[in-house]
PDB file of C-alpha atoms in Angstrom:
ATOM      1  CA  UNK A 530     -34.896 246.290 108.445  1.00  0.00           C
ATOM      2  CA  UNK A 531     -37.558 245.989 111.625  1.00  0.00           C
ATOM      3  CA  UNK A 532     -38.105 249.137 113.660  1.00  0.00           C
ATOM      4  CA  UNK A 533     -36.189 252.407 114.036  1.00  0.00           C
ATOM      5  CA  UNK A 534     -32.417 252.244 112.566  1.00  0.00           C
ATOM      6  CA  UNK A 535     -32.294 248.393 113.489  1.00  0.00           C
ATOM      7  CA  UNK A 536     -30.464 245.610 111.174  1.00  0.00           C
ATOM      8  CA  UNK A 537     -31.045 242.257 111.679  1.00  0.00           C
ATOM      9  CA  UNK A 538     -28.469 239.945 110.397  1.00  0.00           C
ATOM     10  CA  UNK A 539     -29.752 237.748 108.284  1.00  0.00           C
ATOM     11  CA  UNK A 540     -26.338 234.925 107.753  1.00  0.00           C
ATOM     12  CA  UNK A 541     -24.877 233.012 109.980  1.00  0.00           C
ATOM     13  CA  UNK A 542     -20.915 234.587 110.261  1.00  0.00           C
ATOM     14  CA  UNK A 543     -18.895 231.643 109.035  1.00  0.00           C
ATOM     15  CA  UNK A 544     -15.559 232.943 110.036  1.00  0.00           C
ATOM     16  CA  UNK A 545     -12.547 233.983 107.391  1.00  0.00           C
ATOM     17  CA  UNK A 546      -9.018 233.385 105.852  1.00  0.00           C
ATOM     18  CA  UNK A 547      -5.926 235.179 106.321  1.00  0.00           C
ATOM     19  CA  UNK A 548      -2.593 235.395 104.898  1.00  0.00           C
ATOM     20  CA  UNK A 549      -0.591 235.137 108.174  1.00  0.00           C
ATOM     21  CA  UNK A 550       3.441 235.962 107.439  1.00  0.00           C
ATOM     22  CA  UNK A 551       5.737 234.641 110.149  1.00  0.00           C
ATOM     23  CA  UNK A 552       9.374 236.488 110.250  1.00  0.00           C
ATOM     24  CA  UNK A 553      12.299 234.149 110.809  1.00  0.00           C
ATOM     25  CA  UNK A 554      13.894 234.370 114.327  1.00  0.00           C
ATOM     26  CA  UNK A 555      17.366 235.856 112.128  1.00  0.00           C
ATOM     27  CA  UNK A 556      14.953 238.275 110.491  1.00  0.00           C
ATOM     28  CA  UNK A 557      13.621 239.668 113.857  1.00  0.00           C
ATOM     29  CA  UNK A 558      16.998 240.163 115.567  1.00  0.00           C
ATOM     30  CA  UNK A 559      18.993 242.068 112.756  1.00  0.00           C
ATOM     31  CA  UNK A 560      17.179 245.260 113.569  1.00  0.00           C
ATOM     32  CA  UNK A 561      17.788 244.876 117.431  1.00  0.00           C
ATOM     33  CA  UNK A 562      21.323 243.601 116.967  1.00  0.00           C
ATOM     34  CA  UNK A 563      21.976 246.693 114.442  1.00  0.00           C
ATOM     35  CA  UNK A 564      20.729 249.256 117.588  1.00  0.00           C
ATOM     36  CA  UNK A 565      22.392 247.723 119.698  1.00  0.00           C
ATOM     37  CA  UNK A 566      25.917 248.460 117.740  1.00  0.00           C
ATOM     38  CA  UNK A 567      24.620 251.671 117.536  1.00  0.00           C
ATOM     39  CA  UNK A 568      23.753 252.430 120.879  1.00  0.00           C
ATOM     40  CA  UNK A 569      27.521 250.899 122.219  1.00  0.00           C
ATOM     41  CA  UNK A 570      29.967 253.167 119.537  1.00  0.00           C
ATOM     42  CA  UNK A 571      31.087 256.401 121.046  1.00  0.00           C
ATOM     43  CA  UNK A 572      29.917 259.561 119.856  1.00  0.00           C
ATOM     44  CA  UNK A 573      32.446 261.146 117.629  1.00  0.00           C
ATOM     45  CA  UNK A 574      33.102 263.680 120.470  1.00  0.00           C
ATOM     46  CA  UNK A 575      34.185 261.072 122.839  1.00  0.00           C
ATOM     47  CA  UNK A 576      36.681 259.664 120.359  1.00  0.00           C
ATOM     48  CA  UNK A 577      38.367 263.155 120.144  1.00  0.00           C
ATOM     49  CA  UNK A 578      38.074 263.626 123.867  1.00  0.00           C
ATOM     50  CA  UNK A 579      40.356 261.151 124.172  1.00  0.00           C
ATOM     51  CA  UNK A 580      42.932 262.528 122.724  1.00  0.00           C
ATOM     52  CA  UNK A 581      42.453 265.920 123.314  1.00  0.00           C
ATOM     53  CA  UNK A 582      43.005 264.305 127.466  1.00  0.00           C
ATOM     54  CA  UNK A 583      46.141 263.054 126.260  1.00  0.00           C
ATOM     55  CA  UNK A 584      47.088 265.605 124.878  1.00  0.00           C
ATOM     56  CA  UNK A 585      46.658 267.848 127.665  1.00  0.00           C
ATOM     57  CA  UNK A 586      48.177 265.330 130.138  1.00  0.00           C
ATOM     58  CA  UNK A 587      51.149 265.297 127.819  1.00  0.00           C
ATOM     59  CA  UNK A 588      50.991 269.006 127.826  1.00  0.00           C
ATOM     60  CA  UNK A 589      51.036 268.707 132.244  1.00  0.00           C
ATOM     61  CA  UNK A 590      53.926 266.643 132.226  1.00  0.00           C
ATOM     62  CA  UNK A 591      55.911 268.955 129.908  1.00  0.00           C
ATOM     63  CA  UNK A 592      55.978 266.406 127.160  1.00  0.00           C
ATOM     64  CA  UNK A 593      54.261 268.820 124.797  1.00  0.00           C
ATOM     65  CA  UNK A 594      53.928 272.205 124.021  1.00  0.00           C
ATOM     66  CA  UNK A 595      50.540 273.777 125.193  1.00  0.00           C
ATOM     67  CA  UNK A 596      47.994 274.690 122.291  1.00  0.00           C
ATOM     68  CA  UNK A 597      48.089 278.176 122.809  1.00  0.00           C
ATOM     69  CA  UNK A 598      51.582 278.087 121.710  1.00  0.00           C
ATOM     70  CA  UNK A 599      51.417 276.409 118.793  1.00  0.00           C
ATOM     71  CA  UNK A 600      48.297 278.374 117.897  1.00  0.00           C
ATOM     72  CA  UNK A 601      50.654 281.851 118.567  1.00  0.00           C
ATOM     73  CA  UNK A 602      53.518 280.327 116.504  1.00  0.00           C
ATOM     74  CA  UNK A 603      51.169 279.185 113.364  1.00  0.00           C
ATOM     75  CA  UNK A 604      47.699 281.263 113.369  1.00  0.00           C
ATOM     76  CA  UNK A 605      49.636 284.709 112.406  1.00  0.00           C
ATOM     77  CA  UNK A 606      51.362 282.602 109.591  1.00  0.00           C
ATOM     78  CA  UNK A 607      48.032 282.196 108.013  1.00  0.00           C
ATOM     79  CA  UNK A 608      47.358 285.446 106.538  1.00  0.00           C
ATOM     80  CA  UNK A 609      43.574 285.868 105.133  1.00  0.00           C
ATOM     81  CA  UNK A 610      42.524 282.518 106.318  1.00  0.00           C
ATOM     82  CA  UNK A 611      39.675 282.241 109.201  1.00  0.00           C
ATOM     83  CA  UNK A 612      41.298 280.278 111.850  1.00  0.00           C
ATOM     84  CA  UNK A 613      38.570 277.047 112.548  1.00  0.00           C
ATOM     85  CA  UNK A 614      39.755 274.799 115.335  1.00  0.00           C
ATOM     86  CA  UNK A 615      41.704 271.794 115.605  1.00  0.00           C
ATOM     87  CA  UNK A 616      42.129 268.202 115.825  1.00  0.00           C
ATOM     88  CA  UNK A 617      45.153 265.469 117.870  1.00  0.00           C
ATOM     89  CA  UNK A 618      46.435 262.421 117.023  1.00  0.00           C
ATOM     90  CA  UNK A 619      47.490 261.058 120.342  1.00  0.00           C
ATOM     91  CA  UNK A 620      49.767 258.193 118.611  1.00  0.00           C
ATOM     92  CA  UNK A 621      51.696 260.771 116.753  1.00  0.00           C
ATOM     93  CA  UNK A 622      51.308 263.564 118.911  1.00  0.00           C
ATOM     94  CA  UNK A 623      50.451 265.815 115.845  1.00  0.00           C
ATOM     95  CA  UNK A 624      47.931 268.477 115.729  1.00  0.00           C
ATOM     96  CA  UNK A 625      46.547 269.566 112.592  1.00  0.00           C
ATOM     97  CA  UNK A 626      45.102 273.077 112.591  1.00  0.00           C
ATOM     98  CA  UNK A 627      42.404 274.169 110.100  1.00  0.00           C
ATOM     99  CA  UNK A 628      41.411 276.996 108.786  1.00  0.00           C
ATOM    100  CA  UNK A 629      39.259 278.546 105.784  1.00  0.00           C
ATOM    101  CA  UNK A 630      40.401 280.837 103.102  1.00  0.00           C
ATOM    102  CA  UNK A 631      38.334 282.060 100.060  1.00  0.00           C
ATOM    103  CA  UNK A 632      36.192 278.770  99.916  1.00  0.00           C
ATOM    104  CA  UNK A 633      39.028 276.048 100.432  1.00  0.00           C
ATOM    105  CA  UNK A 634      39.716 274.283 103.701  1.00  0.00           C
ATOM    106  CA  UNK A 635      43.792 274.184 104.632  1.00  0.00           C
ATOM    107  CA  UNK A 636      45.174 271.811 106.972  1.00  0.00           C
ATOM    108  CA  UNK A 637      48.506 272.539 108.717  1.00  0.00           C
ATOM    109  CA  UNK A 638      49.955 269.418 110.514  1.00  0.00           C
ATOM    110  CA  UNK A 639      51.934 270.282 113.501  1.00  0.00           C
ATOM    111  CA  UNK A 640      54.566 268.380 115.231  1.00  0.00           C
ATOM    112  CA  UNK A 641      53.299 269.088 119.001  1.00  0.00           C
ATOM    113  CA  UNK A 642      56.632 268.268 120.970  1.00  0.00           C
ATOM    114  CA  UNK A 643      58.594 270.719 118.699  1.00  0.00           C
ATOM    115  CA  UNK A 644      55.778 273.218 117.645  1.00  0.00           C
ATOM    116  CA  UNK A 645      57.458 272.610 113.995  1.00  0.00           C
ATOM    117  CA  UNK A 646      54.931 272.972 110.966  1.00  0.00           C
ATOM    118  CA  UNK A 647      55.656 269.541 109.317  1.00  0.00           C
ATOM    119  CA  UNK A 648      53.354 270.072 106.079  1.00  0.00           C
ATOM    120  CA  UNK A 649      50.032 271.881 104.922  1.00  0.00           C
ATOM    121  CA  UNK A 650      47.433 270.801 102.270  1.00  0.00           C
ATOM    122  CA  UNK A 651      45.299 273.180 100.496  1.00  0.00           C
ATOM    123  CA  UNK A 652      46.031 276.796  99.173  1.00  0.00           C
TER     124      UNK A 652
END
């Protein structure tokens, strides 16, 4: 060491070896092909927002009955349960209505033209 806090290098720096990894090109577009499926599905809510449209189109036009009424007509049959919501299936114009009773989930399947329960799983 010369003088106050001063290093003098005393080698000449000859330079160094690395290990250098190069990704193949099918490697480096999985990850951007995998958001990009991602980023293009619909949310789960838009899914069921399209049938809950056509279901209240059909409703409009008089094809169906409206929700309300099949929720007057079945919710009272339900004694004890804790009514939850529902879901539609546009292609069979079904709604199943769920609801919660000591622990277990039932599912009543209504026809929505008729308002007729057509079957229920769970106690």
């Amino acid at each position: 060491m010369t003088g106050k806090g001063v290093a003098r290098l005393t080698r000449t720096f000859t330079g160094c070896s690395t290990l250098v990894v190069h990704a193949t090109p099918v490697k480096m577009l999985l990850p951007l092909i995998f958001l990009g499926l991602v980023a293009n599905a619909p949310a789960p809510d838009q899914r069921r927002g399209g049938d809950r449209m056509e279901a209240w189109q059909a409703t409009r036009e008089g094809r169906m009955l409206p929700l309300r009424e099949i929720e007057r007509r079945v919710v009272p049959t339900m004694k004890d349960a804790q009514y939850l919501g529902f879901d539609f299936d546009s292609s069979t114009s079904i709604y199943t209505l769920k609801f919660l009773r000591d622990g277990s989930v039932i599912w009543v399947d209504v026809d929505g033209r008729s308002g007729q329960i057509l079957g229920r799983t769970g106690r």
